[in-house]
Amino acid sequence: MITYVLLGAAIAAEVAGTLSLKYTRGFSDPWTTVWVVACYVVAIFLLAQVLSRGMPVAVAYAVWSAVGITVVAALGAVLLGESLTWPQVVGITLIVVGVVALELGTA
């Protein structure tokens, strides 16, 4: 169970960093840039912890990617006013379905 908690924390750190990228103004804002780099360092560290606990890299990365894409797209629409069209929603759904299939294949 702790492995999934660590993976969730890694995803949260990556999402925080990704959403903050917009505010670095091309890495010209030093404090926001430091925040983004710190988020990514934490995310990669936590992902390494997940992998060291035995989760297959394909599964960990697939879950990381699918959840990250879904959350960033949703929060981008809600918090940043970015568009989220039906074809994009269908695409994200297909990604999530693919990850579920990958996870079921390892069970």
PDB file of N, CA and C in Angstrom:
ATOM      1  N   MET A   1       0.824  -1.204   0.000  1.00  0.00           N
ATOM      2  CA  MET A   1       0.000   0.000   0.000  1.00  0.00           C
ATOM      3  C   MET A   1       0.864   1.263   0.000  1.00  0.00           C
ATOM      4  N   ILE A   2       1.961   1.232   0.758  1.00  0.00           N
ATOM      5  CA  ILE A   2       2.839   2.400   0.816  1.00  0.00           C
ATOM      6  C   ILE A   2       3.400   2.726  -0.570  1.00  0.00           C
ATOM      7  N   THR A   3       3.567   1.702  -1.400  1.00  0.00           N
ATOM      8  CA  THR A   3       4.080   1.928  -2.750  1.00  0.00           C
ATOM      9  C   THR A   3       3.139   2.826  -3.535  1.00  0.00           C
ATOM     10  N   TYR A   4       1.849   2.585  -3.415  1.00  0.00           N
ATOM     11  CA  TYR A   4       0.875   3.409  -4.123  1.00  0.00           C
ATOM     12  C   TYR A   4       0.773   4.810  -3.521  1.00  0.00           C
ATOM     13  N   VAL A   5       0.962   4.933  -2.225  1.00  0.00           N
ATOM     14  CA  VAL A   5       0.987   6.256  -1.589  1.00  0.00           C
ATOM     15  C   VAL A   5       2.180   7.051  -2.117  1.00  0.00           C
ATOM     16  N   LEU A   6       3.340   6.400  -2.196  1.00  0.00           N
ATOM     17  CA  LEU A   6       4.526   7.055  -2.743  1.00  0.00           C
ATOM     18  C   LEU A   6       4.324   7.444  -4.204  1.00  0.00           C
ATOM     19  N   LEU A   7       3.693   6.559  -4.965  1.00  0.00           N
ATOM     20  CA  LEU A   7       3.423   6.872  -6.370  1.00  0.00           C
ATOM     21  C   LEU A   7       2.472   8.060  -6.474  1.00  0.00           C
ATOM     22  N   GLY A   8       1.461   8.091  -5.627  1.00  0.00           N
ATOM     23  CA  GLY A   8       0.538   9.232  -5.613  1.00  0.00           C
ATOM     24  C   GLY A   8       1.247  10.532  -5.264  1.00  0.00           C
ATOM     25  N   ALA A   9       2.148  10.479  -4.307  1.00  0.00           N
ATOM     26  CA  ALA A   9       2.916  11.673  -3.933  1.00  0.00           C
ATOM     27  C   ALA A   9       3.840  12.105  -5.067  1.00  0.00           C
ATOM     28  N   ALA A  10       4.431  11.135  -5.758  1.00  0.00           N
ATOM     29  CA  ALA A  10       5.288  11.454  -6.908  1.00  0.00           C
ATOM     30  C   ALA A  10       4.481  12.138  -8.000  1.00  0.00           C
ATOM     31  N   ILE A  11       3.293  11.624  -8.246  1.00  0.00           N
ATOM     32  CA  ILE A  11       2.421  12.219  -9.260  1.00  0.00           C
ATOM     33  C   ILE A  11       2.017  13.631  -8.839  1.00  0.00           C
ATOM     34  N   ALA A  12       1.680  13.810  -7.571  1.00  0.00           N
ATOM     35  CA  ALA A  12       1.286  15.141  -7.086  1.00  0.00           C
ATOM     36  C   ALA A  12       2.421  16.145  -7.250  1.00  0.00           C
ATOM     37  N   ALA A  13       3.638  15.729  -6.940  1.00  0.00           N
ATOM     38  CA  ALA A  13       4.791  16.623  -7.100  1.00  0.00           C
ATOM     39  C   ALA A  13       5.013  16.973  -8.570  1.00  0.00           C
ATOM     40  N   GLU A  14       4.872  15.981  -9.436  1.00  0.00           N
ATOM     41  CA  GLU A  14       5.061  16.219 -10.872  1.00  0.00           C
ATOM     42  C   GLU A  14       3.975  17.143 -11.415  1.00  0.00           C
ATOM     43  N   VAL A  15       2.745  16.950 -10.981  1.00  0.00           N
ATOM     44  CA  VAL A  15       1.635  17.799 -11.424  1.00  0.00           C
ATOM     45  C   VAL A  15       1.853  19.232 -10.935  1.00  0.00           C
ATOM     46  N   ALA A  16       2.276  19.397  -9.685  1.00  0.00           N
ATOM     47  CA  ALA A  16       2.538  20.740  -9.148  1.00  0.00           C
ATOM     48  C   ALA A  16       3.623  21.435  -9.964  1.00  0.00           C
ATOM     49  N   GLY A  17       4.673  20.703 -10.290  1.00  0.00           N
ATOM     50  CA  GLY A  17       5.743  21.281 -11.094  1.00  0.00           C
ATOM     51  C   GLY A  17       5.282  21.636 -12.489  1.00  0.00           C
ATOM     52  N   THR A  18       4.529  20.747 -13.096  1.00  0.00           N
ATOM     53  CA  THR A  18       4.061  20.984 -14.463  1.00  0.00           C
ATOM     54  C   THR A  18       3.124  22.177 -14.543  1.00  0.00           C
ATOM     55  N   LEU A  19       2.175  22.270 -13.613  1.00  0.00           N
ATOM     56  CA  LEU A  19       1.258  23.407 -13.620  1.00  0.00           C
ATOM     57  C   LEU A  19       1.992  24.715 -13.332  1.00  0.00           C
ATOM     58  N   SER A  20       3.057  24.657 -12.568  1.00  0.00           N
ATOM     59  CA  SER A  20       3.826  25.856 -12.226  1.00  0.00           C
ATOM     60  C   SER A  20       4.722  26.322 -13.358  1.00  0.00           C
ATOM     61  N   LEU A  21       4.994  25.467 -14.325  1.00  0.00           N
ATOM     62  CA  LEU A  21       5.867  25.840 -15.437  1.00  0.00           C
ATOM     63  C   LEU A  21       5.401  27.110 -16.136  1.00  0.00           C
ATOM     64  N   LYS A  22       4.102  27.256 -16.243  1.00  0.00           N
ATOM     65  CA  LYS A  22       3.544  28.418 -16.935  1.00  0.00           C
ATOM     66  C   LYS A  22       3.966  29.723 -16.260  1.00  0.00           C
ATOM     67  N   TYR A  23       4.170  29.673 -14.956  1.00  0.00           N
ATOM     68  CA  TYR A  23       4.479  30.873 -14.193  1.00  0.00           C
ATOM     69  C   TYR A  23       5.981  31.167 -14.092  1.00  0.00           C
ATOM     70  N   THR A  24       6.817  30.325 -14.672  1.00  0.00           N
ATOM     71  CA  THR A  24       8.256  30.608 -14.673  1.00  0.00           C
ATOM     72  C   THR A  24       8.615  31.678 -15.694  1.00  0.00           C
ATOM     73  N   ARG A  25       7.667  31.966 -16.589  1.00  0.00           N
ATOM     74  CA  ARG A  25       7.890  32.922 -17.679  1.00  0.00           C
ATOM     75  C   ARG A  25       9.170  32.560 -18.440  1.00  0.00           C
ATOM     76  N   GLY A  26       9.212  31.310 -18.899  1.00  0.00           N
ATOM     77  CA  GLY A  26      10.369  30.850 -19.659  1.00  0.00           C
ATOM     78  C   GLY A  26      11.606  30.720 -18.796  1.00  0.00           C
ATOM     79  N   PHE A  27      11.446  30.400 -17.540  1.00  0.00           N
ATOM     80  CA  PHE A  27      12.516  30.273 -16.553  1.00  0.00           C
ATOM     81  C   PHE A  27      13.188  31.607 -16.246  1.00  0.00           C
ATOM     82  N   SER A  28      12.463  32.703 -16.452  1.00  0.00           N
ATOM     83  CA  SER A  28      13.016  34.013 -16.104  1.00  0.00           C
ATOM     84  C   SER A  28      12.640  34.433 -14.678  1.00  0.00           C
ATOM     85  N   ASP A  29      11.670  33.768 -14.064  1.00  0.00           N
ATOM     86  CA  ASP A  29      11.309  34.026 -12.671  1.00  0.00           C
ATOM     87  C   ASP A  29      12.068  33.021 -11.811  1.00  0.00           C
ATOM     88  N   PRO A  30      13.079  33.470 -11.081  1.00  0.00           N
ATOM     89  CA  PRO A  30      13.945  32.512 -10.377  1.00  0.00           C
ATOM     90  C   PRO A  30      13.242  31.702  -9.293  1.00  0.00           C
ATOM     91  N   TRP A  31      12.344  32.306  -8.539  1.00  0.00           N
ATOM     92  CA  TRP A  31      11.701  31.569  -7.441  1.00  0.00           C
ATOM     93  C   TRP A  31      10.750  30.502  -7.957  1.00  0.00           C
ATOM     94  N   THR A  32      10.003  30.822  -8.969  1.00  0.00           N
ATOM     95  CA  THR A  32       9.112  29.818  -9.556  1.00  0.00           C
ATOM     96  C   THR A  32       9.926  28.717 -10.219  1.00  0.00           C
ATOM     97  N   THR A  33      11.023  29.069 -10.835  1.00  0.00           N
ATOM     98  CA  THR A  33      11.896  28.074 -11.458  1.00  0.00           C
ATOM     99  C   THR A  33      12.455  27.119 -10.410  1.00  0.00           C
ATOM    100  N   VAL A  34      12.891  27.664  -9.277  1.00  0.00           N
ATOM    101  CA  VAL A  34      13.389  26.809  -8.188  1.00  0.00           C
ATOM    102  C   VAL A  34      12.283  25.873  -7.716  1.00  0.00           C
ATOM    103  N   TRP A  35      11.060  26.384  -7.588  1.00  0.00           N
ATOM    104  CA  TRP A  35       9.922  25.567  -7.173  1.00  0.00           C
ATOM    105  C   TRP A  35       9.696  24.414  -8.150  1.00  0.00           C
ATOM    106  N   VAL A  36       9.702  24.718  -9.458  1.00  0.00           N
ATOM    107  CA  VAL A  36       9.464  23.702 -10.480  1.00  0.00           C
ATOM    108  C   VAL A  36      10.548  22.626 -10.421  1.00  0.00           C
ATOM    109  N   VAL A  37      11.803  23.038 -10.337  1.00  0.00           N
ATOM    110  CA  VAL A  37      12.908  22.072 -10.274  1.00  0.00           C
ATOM    111  C   VAL A  37      12.785  21.225  -9.014  1.00  0.00           C
ATOM    112  N   ALA A  38      12.448  21.841  -7.889  1.00  0.00           N
ATOM    113  CA  ALA A  38      12.277  21.091  -6.641  1.00  0.00           C
ATOM    114  C   ALA A  38      11.146  20.072  -6.762  1.00  0.00           C
ATOM    115  N   CYS A  39      10.039  20.466  -7.376  1.00  0.00           N
ATOM    116  CA  CYS A  39       8.921  19.534  -7.572  1.00  0.00           C
ATOM    117  C   CYS A  39       9.359  18.330  -8.393  1.00  0.00           C
ATOM    118  N   TYR A  40      10.090  18.586  -9.465  1.00  0.00           N
ATOM    119  CA  TYR A  40      10.535  17.475 -10.311  1.00  0.00           C
ATOM    120  C   TYR A  40      11.555  16.593  -9.606  1.00  0.00           C
ATOM    121  N   VAL A  41      12.444  17.175  -8.820  1.00  0.00           N
ATOM    122  CA  VAL A  41      13.417  16.368  -8.062  1.00  0.00           C
ATOM    123  C   VAL A  41      12.678  15.467  -7.076  1.00  0.00           C
ATOM    124  N   VAL A  42      11.716  16.031  -6.362  1.00  0.00           N
ATOM    125  CA  VAL A  42      10.921  15.236  -5.412  1.00  0.00           C
ATOM    126  C   VAL A  42      10.165  14.142  -6.157  1.00  0.00           C
ATOM    127  N   ALA A  43       9.574  14.470  -7.280  1.00  0.00           N
ATOM    128  CA  ALA A  43       8.802  13.491  -8.053  1.00  0.00           C
ATOM    129  C   ALA A  43       9.677  12.324  -8.498  1.00  0.00           C
ATOM    130  N   ILE A  44      10.848  12.624  -9.023  1.00  0.00           N
ATOM    131  CA  ILE A  44      11.745  11.563  -9.495  1.00  0.00           C
ATOM    132  C   ILE A  44      12.266  10.737  -8.318  1.00  0.00           C
ATOM    133  N   PHE A  45      12.588  11.394  -7.208  1.00  0.00           N
ATOM    134  CA  PHE A  45      13.028  10.665  -6.020  1.00  0.00           C
ATOM    135  C   PHE A  45      11.948   9.695  -5.554  1.00  0.00           C
ATOM    136  N   LEU A  46      10.712  10.176  -5.474  1.00  0.00           N
ATOM    137  CA  LEU A  46       9.619   9.305  -5.022  1.00  0.00           C
ATOM    138  C   LEU A  46       9.353   8.183  -6.020  1.00  0.00           C
ATOM    139  N   LEU A  47       9.440   8.473  -7.297  1.00  0.00           N
ATOM    140  CA  LEU A  47       9.272   7.410  -8.300  1.00  0.00           C
ATOM    141  C   LEU A  47      10.359   6.353  -8.143  1.00  0.00           C
ATOM    142  N   ALA A  48      11.581   6.775  -7.858  1.00  0.00           N
ATOM    143  CA  ALA A  48      12.667   5.819  -7.623  1.00  0.00           C
ATOM    144  C   ALA A  48      12.361   4.945  -6.402  1.00  0.00           C
ATOM    145  N   GLN A  49      11.743   5.535  -5.384  1.00  0.00           N
ATOM    146  CA  GLN A  49      11.361   4.761  -4.208  1.00  0.00           C
ATOM    147  C   GLN A  49      10.300   3.716  -4.549  1.00  0.00           C
ATOM    148  N   VAL A  50       9.371   4.108  -5.391  1.00  0.00           N
ATOM    149  CA  VAL A  50       8.327   3.180  -5.854  1.00  0.00           C
ATOM    150  C   VAL A  50       8.966   1.998  -6.575  1.00  0.00           C
ATOM    151  N   LEU A  51       9.891   2.291  -7.474  1.00  0.00           N
ATOM    152  CA  LEU A  51      10.543   1.228  -8.238  1.00  0.00           C
ATOM    153  C   LEU A  51      11.397   0.345  -7.338  1.00  0.00           C
ATOM    154  N   SER A  52      12.021   0.920  -6.320  1.00  0.00           N
ATOM    155  CA  SER A  52      12.848   0.124  -5.409  1.00  0.00           C
ATOM    156  C   SER A  52      12.008  -0.822  -4.553  1.00  0.00           C
ATOM    157  N   ARG A  53      10.720  -0.556  -4.466  1.00  0.00           N
ATOM    158  CA  ARG A  53       9.818  -1.429  -3.708  1.00  0.00           C
ATOM    159  C   ARG A  53       9.207  -2.517  -4.582  1.00  0.00           C
ATOM    160  N   GLY A  54       9.648  -2.602  -5.831  1.00  0.00           N
ATOM    161  CA  GLY A  54       9.278  -3.734  -6.668  1.00  0.00           C
ATOM    162  C   GLY A  54       8.215  -3.496  -7.715  1.00  0.00           C
ATOM    163  N   MET A  55       7.657  -2.301  -7.795  1.00  0.00           N
ATOM    164  CA  MET A  55       6.656  -2.067  -8.839  1.00  0.00           C
ATOM    165  C   MET A  55       7.372  -2.079 -10.192  1.00  0.00           C
ATOM    166  N   PRO A  56       6.841  -2.802 -11.157  1.00  0.00           N
ATOM    167  CA  PRO A  56       7.457  -2.813 -12.486  1.00  0.00           C
ATOM    168  C   PRO A  56       7.499  -1.406 -13.082  1.00  0.00           C
ATOM    169  N   VAL A  57       8.589  -1.081 -13.741  1.00  0.00           N
ATOM    170  CA  VAL A  57       8.759   0.263 -14.284  1.00  0.00           C
ATOM    171  C   VAL A  57       7.671   0.601 -15.305  1.00  0.00           C
ATOM    172  N   ALA A  58       7.254  -0.370 -16.106  1.00  0.00           N
ATOM    173  CA  ALA A  58       6.213  -0.110 -17.103  1.00  0.00           C
ATOM    174  C   ALA A  58       4.904   0.287 -16.434  1.00  0.00           C
ATOM    175  N   VAL A  59       4.560  -0.384 -15.360  1.00  0.00           N
ATOM    176  CA  VAL A  59       3.316  -0.085 -14.648  1.00  0.00           C
ATOM    177  C   VAL A  59       3.427   1.261 -13.946  1.00  0.00           C
ATOM    178  N   ALA A  60       4.532   1.479 -13.236  1.00  0.00           N
ATOM    179  CA  ALA A  60       4.708   2.739 -12.506  1.00  0.00           C
ATOM    180  C   ALA A  60       4.669   3.924 -13.455  1.00  0.00           C
ATOM    181  N   TYR A  61       5.368   3.826 -14.558  1.00  0.00           N
ATOM    182  CA  TYR A  61       5.419   4.943 -15.491  1.00  0.00           C
ATOM    183  C   TYR A  61       4.078   5.148 -16.200  1.00  0.00           C
ATOM    184  N   ALA A  62       3.396   4.053 -16.491  1.00  0.00           N
ATOM    185  CA  ALA A  62       2.087   4.164 -17.139  1.00  0.00           C
ATOM    186  C   ALA A  62       1.085   4.846 -16.212  1.00  0.00           C
ATOM    187  N   VAL A  63       1.057   4.439 -14.954  1.00  0.00           N
ATOM    188  CA  VAL A  63       0.141   5.060 -13.996  1.00  0.00           C
ATOM    189  C   VAL A  63       0.518   6.526 -13.809  1.00  0.00           C
ATOM    190  N   TRP A  64       1.816   6.780 -13.622  1.00  0.00           N
ATOM    191  CA  TRP A  64       2.323   8.142 -13.474  1.00  0.00           C
ATOM    192  C   TRP A  64       1.853   9.013 -14.645  1.00  0.00           C
ATOM    193  N   SER A  65       2.045   8.512 -15.851  1.00  0.00           N
ATOM    194  CA  SER A  65       1.704   9.281 -17.052  1.00  0.00           C
ATOM    195  C   SER A  65       0.209   9.516 -17.172  1.00  0.00           C
ATOM    196  N   ALA A  66      -0.569   8.457 -17.023  1.00  0.00           N
ATOM    197  CA  ALA A  66      -2.018   8.575 -17.208  1.00  0.00           C
ATOM    198  C   ALA A  66      -2.645   9.488 -16.167  1.00  0.00           C
ATOM    199  N   VAL A  67      -2.288   9.300 -14.926  1.00  0.00           N
ATOM    200  CA  VAL A  67      -2.858  10.138 -13.873  1.00  0.00           C
ATOM    201  C   VAL A  67      -2.360  11.572 -14.035  1.00  0.00           C
ATOM    202  N   GLY A  68      -1.067  11.716 -14.332  1.00  0.00           N
ATOM    203  CA  GLY A  68      -0.509  13.053 -14.528  1.00  0.00           C
ATOM    204  C   GLY A  68      -1.182  13.803 -15.661  1.00  0.00           C
ATOM    205  N   ILE A  69      -1.351  13.138 -16.795  1.00  0.00           N
ATOM    206  CA  ILE A  69      -2.009  13.771 -17.944  1.00  0.00           C
ATOM    207  C   ILE A  69      -3.443  14.164 -17.589  1.00  0.00           C
ATOM    208  N   THR A  70      -4.152  13.272 -16.955  1.00  0.00           N
ATOM    209  CA  THR A  70      -5.546  13.523 -16.608  1.00  0.00           C
ATOM    210  C   THR A  70      -5.676  14.702 -15.644  1.00  0.00           C
ATOM    211  N   VAL A  71      -4.874  14.694 -14.604  1.00  0.00           N
ATOM    212  CA  VAL A  71      -4.964  15.753 -13.593  1.00  0.00           C
ATOM    213  C   VAL A  71      -4.493  17.095 -14.158  1.00  0.00           C
ATOM    214  N   VAL A  72      -3.394  17.091 -14.909  1.00  0.00           N
ATOM    215  CA  VAL A  72      -2.900  18.343 -15.488  1.00  0.00           C
ATOM    216  C   VAL A  72      -3.932  18.915 -16.465  1.00  0.00           C
ATOM    217  N   ALA A  73      -4.537  18.069 -17.277  1.00  0.00           N
ATOM    218  CA  ALA A  73      -5.545  18.556 -18.228  1.00  0.00           C
ATOM    219  C   ALA A  73      -6.749  19.138 -17.489  1.00  0.00           C
ATOM    220  N   ALA A  74      -7.211  18.431 -16.470  1.00  0.00           N
ATOM    221  CA  ALA A  74      -8.380  18.910 -15.720  1.00  0.00           C
ATOM    222  C   ALA A  74      -8.070  20.199 -14.968  1.00  0.00           C
ATOM    223  N   LEU A  75      -6.945  20.225 -14.270  1.00  0.00           N
ATOM    224  CA  LEU A  75      -6.592  21.432 -13.520  1.00  0.00           C
ATOM    225  C   LEU A  75      -6.216  22.581 -14.442  1.00  0.00           C
ATOM    226  N   GLY A  76      -5.629  22.265 -15.579  1.00  0.00           N
ATOM    227  CA  GLY A  76      -5.347  23.311 -16.558  1.00  0.00           C
ATOM    228  C   GLY A  76      -6.621  23.982 -17.024  1.00  0.00           C
ATOM    229  N   ALA A  77      -7.661  23.183 -17.213  1.00  0.00           N
ATOM    230  CA  ALA A  77      -8.950  23.738 -17.627  1.00  0.00           C
ATOM    231  C   ALA A  77      -9.593  24.548 -16.504  1.00  0.00           C
ATOM    232  N   VAL A  78      -9.545  24.014 -15.287  1.00  0.00           N
ATOM    233  CA  VAL A  78     -10.216  24.669 -14.166  1.00  0.00           C
ATOM    234  C   VAL A  78      -9.431  25.882 -13.652  1.00  0.00           C
ATOM    235  N   LEU A  79      -8.141  25.711 -13.437  1.00  0.00           N
ATOM    236  CA  LEU A  79      -7.338  26.759 -12.803  1.00  0.00           C
ATOM    237  C   LEU A  79      -6.717  27.750 -13.787  1.00  0.00           C
ATOM    238  N   LEU A  80      -6.381  27.270 -14.969  1.00  0.00           N
ATOM    239  CA  LEU A  80      -5.659  28.118 -15.912  1.00  0.00           C
ATOM    240  C   LEU A  80      -6.516  28.575 -17.081  1.00  0.00           C
ATOM    241  N   GLY A  81      -7.772  28.130 -17.114  1.00  0.00           N
ATOM    242  CA  GLY A  81      -8.675  28.546 -18.175  1.00  0.00           C
ATOM    243  C   GLY A  81      -8.336  27.976 -19.537  1.00  0.00           C
ATOM    244  N   GLU A  82      -7.620  26.851 -19.561  1.00  0.00           N
ATOM    245  CA  GLU A  82      -7.270  26.225 -20.834  1.00  0.00           C
ATOM    246  C   GLU A  82      -8.435  25.388 -21.340  1.00  0.00           C
ATOM    247  N   SER A  83      -8.466  25.176 -22.646  1.00  0.00           N
ATOM    248  CA  SER A  83      -9.577  24.421 -23.225  1.00  0.00           C
ATOM    249  C   SER A  83      -9.369  22.921 -23.022  1.00  0.00           C
ATOM    250  N   LEU A  84     -10.488  22.226 -22.948  1.00  0.00           N
ATOM    251  CA  LEU A  84     -10.481  20.764 -22.873  1.00  0.00           C
ATOM    252  C   LEU A  84     -11.651  20.301 -23.736  1.00  0.00           C
ATOM    253  N   THR A  85     -11.329  19.892 -24.965  1.00  0.00           N
ATOM    254  CA  THR A  85     -12.366  19.524 -25.929  1.00  0.00           C
ATOM    255  C   THR A  85     -12.741  18.055 -25.777  1.00  0.00           C
ATOM    256  N   TRP A  86     -13.871  17.689 -26.388  1.00  0.00           N
ATOM    257  CA  TRP A  86     -14.311  16.290 -26.325  1.00  0.00           C
ATOM    258  C   TRP A  86     -13.301  15.331 -26.937  1.00  0.00           C
ATOM    259  N   PRO A  87     -12.677  15.643 -28.073  1.00  0.00           N
ATOM    260  CA  PRO A  87     -11.649  14.735 -28.581  1.00  0.00           C
ATOM    261  C   PRO A  87     -10.486  14.557 -27.601  1.00  0.00           C
ATOM    262  N   GLN A  88     -10.133  15.610 -26.875  1.00  0.00           N
ATOM    263  CA  GLN A  88      -9.085  15.495 -25.866  1.00  0.00           C
ATOM    264  C   GLN A  88      -9.536  14.590 -24.718  1.00  0.00           C
ATOM    265  N   VAL A  89     -10.782  14.752 -24.297  1.00  0.00           N
ATOM    266  CA  VAL A  89     -11.320  13.912 -23.220  1.00  0.00           C
ATOM    267  C   VAL A  89     -11.332  12.444 -23.657  1.00  0.00           C
ATOM    268  N   VAL A  90     -11.723  12.183 -24.896  1.00  0.00           N
ATOM    269  CA  VAL A  90     -11.714  10.807 -25.416  1.00  0.00           C
ATOM    270  C   VAL A  90     -10.291  10.269 -25.431  1.00  0.00           C
ATOM    271  N   GLY A  91      -9.346  11.072 -25.861  1.00  0.00           N
ATOM    272  CA  GLY A  91      -7.948  10.646 -25.882  1.00  0.00           C
ATOM    273  C   GLY A  91      -7.429  10.317 -24.495  1.00  0.00           C
ATOM    274  N   ILE A  92      -7.733  11.160 -23.531  1.00  0.00           N
ATOM    275  CA  ILE A  92      -7.314  10.909 -22.150  1.00  0.00           C
ATOM    276  C   ILE A  92      -7.965   9.637 -21.631  1.00  0.00           C
ATOM    277  N   THR A  93      -9.233   9.436 -21.954  1.00  0.00           N
ATOM    278  CA  THR A  93      -9.934   8.214 -21.540  1.00  0.00           C
ATOM    279  C   THR A  93      -9.259   6.982 -22.118  1.00  0.00           C
ATOM    280  N   LEU A  94      -8.868   7.047 -23.370  1.00  0.00           N
ATOM    281  CA  LEU A  94      -8.173   5.909 -23.990  1.00  0.00           C
ATOM    282  C   LEU A  94      -6.835   5.628 -23.306  1.00  0.00           C
ATOM    283  N   ILE A  95      -6.138   6.674 -22.903  1.00  0.00           N
ATOM    284  CA  ILE A  95      -4.879   6.495 -22.176  1.00  0.00           C
ATOM    285  C   ILE A  95      -5.139   5.774 -20.858  1.00  0.00           C
ATOM    286  N   VAL A  96      -6.147   6.225 -20.130  1.00  0.00           N
ATOM    287  CA  VAL A  96      -6.473   5.603 -18.846  1.00  0.00           C
ATOM    288  C   VAL A  96      -6.881   4.143 -19.032  1.00  0.00           C
ATOM    289  N   VAL A  97      -7.690   3.859 -20.043  1.00  0.00           N
ATOM    290  CA  VAL A  97      -8.095   2.468 -20.331  1.00  0.00           C
ATOM    291  C   VAL A  97      -6.868   1.622 -20.633  1.00  0.00           C
ATOM    292  N   GLY A  98      -5.928   2.150 -21.390  1.00  0.00           N
ATOM    293  CA  GLY A  98      -4.703   1.426 -21.694  1.00  0.00           C
ATOM    294  C   GLY A  98      -3.887   1.113 -20.470  1.00  0.00           C
ATOM    295  N   VAL A  99      -3.818   2.054 -19.543  1.00  0.00           N
ATOM    296  CA  VAL A  99      -3.067   1.829 -18.309  1.00  0.00           C
ATOM    297  C   VAL A  99      -3.757   0.774 -17.442  1.00  0.00           C
ATOM    298  N   VAL A 100      -5.070   0.822 -17.378  1.00  0.00           N
ATOM    299  CA  VAL A 100      -5.815  -0.208 -16.643  1.00  0.00           C
ATOM    300  C   VAL A 100      -5.530  -1.581 -17.232  1.00  0.00           C
ATOM    301  N   ALA A 101      -5.518  -1.678 -18.555  1.00  0.00           N
ATOM    302  CA  ALA A 101      -5.217  -2.955 -19.208  1.00  0.00           C
ATOM    303  C   ALA A 101      -3.802  -3.414 -18.875  1.00  0.00           C
ATOM    304  N   LEU A 102      -2.860  -2.482 -18.855  1.00  0.00           N
ATOM    305  CA  LEU A 102      -1.485  -2.819 -18.495  1.00  0.00           C
ATOM    306  C   LEU A 102      -1.401  -3.319 -17.064  1.00  0.00           C
ATOM    307  N   GLU A 103      -2.090  -2.645 -16.162  1.00  0.00           N
ATOM    308  CA  GLU A 103      -2.098  -3.043 -14.754  1.00  0.00           C
ATOM    309  C   GLU A 103      -2.748  -4.421 -14.586  1.00  0.00           C
ATOM    310  N   LEU A 104      -3.854  -4.661 -15.273  1.00  0.00           N
ATOM    311  CA  LEU A 104      -4.521  -5.962 -15.181  1.00  0.00           C
ATOM    312  C   LEU A 104      -3.645  -7.080 -15.750  1.00  0.00           C
ATOM    313  N   GLY A 105      -2.834  -6.751 -16.740  1.00  0.00           N
ATOM    314  CA  GLY A 105      -1.956  -7.743 -17.328  1.00  0.00           C
ATOM    315  C   GLY A 105      -0.834  -8.183 -16.401  1.00  0.00           C
ATOM    316  N   THR A 106      -0.513  -7.377 -15.395  1.00  0.00           N
ATOM    317  CA  THR A 106       0.550  -7.754 -14.454  1.00  0.00           C
ATOM    318  C   THR A 106       0.008  -8.487 -13.236  1.00  0.00           C
ATOM    319  N   ALA A 107      -1.326  -8.454 -13.076  1.00  0.00           N
ATOM    320  CA  ALA A 107      -1.938  -9.077 -11.893  1.00  0.00           C
ATOM    321  C   ALA A 107      -1.919 -10.592 -11.980  1.00  0.00           C
TER     322      ALA A 107
END
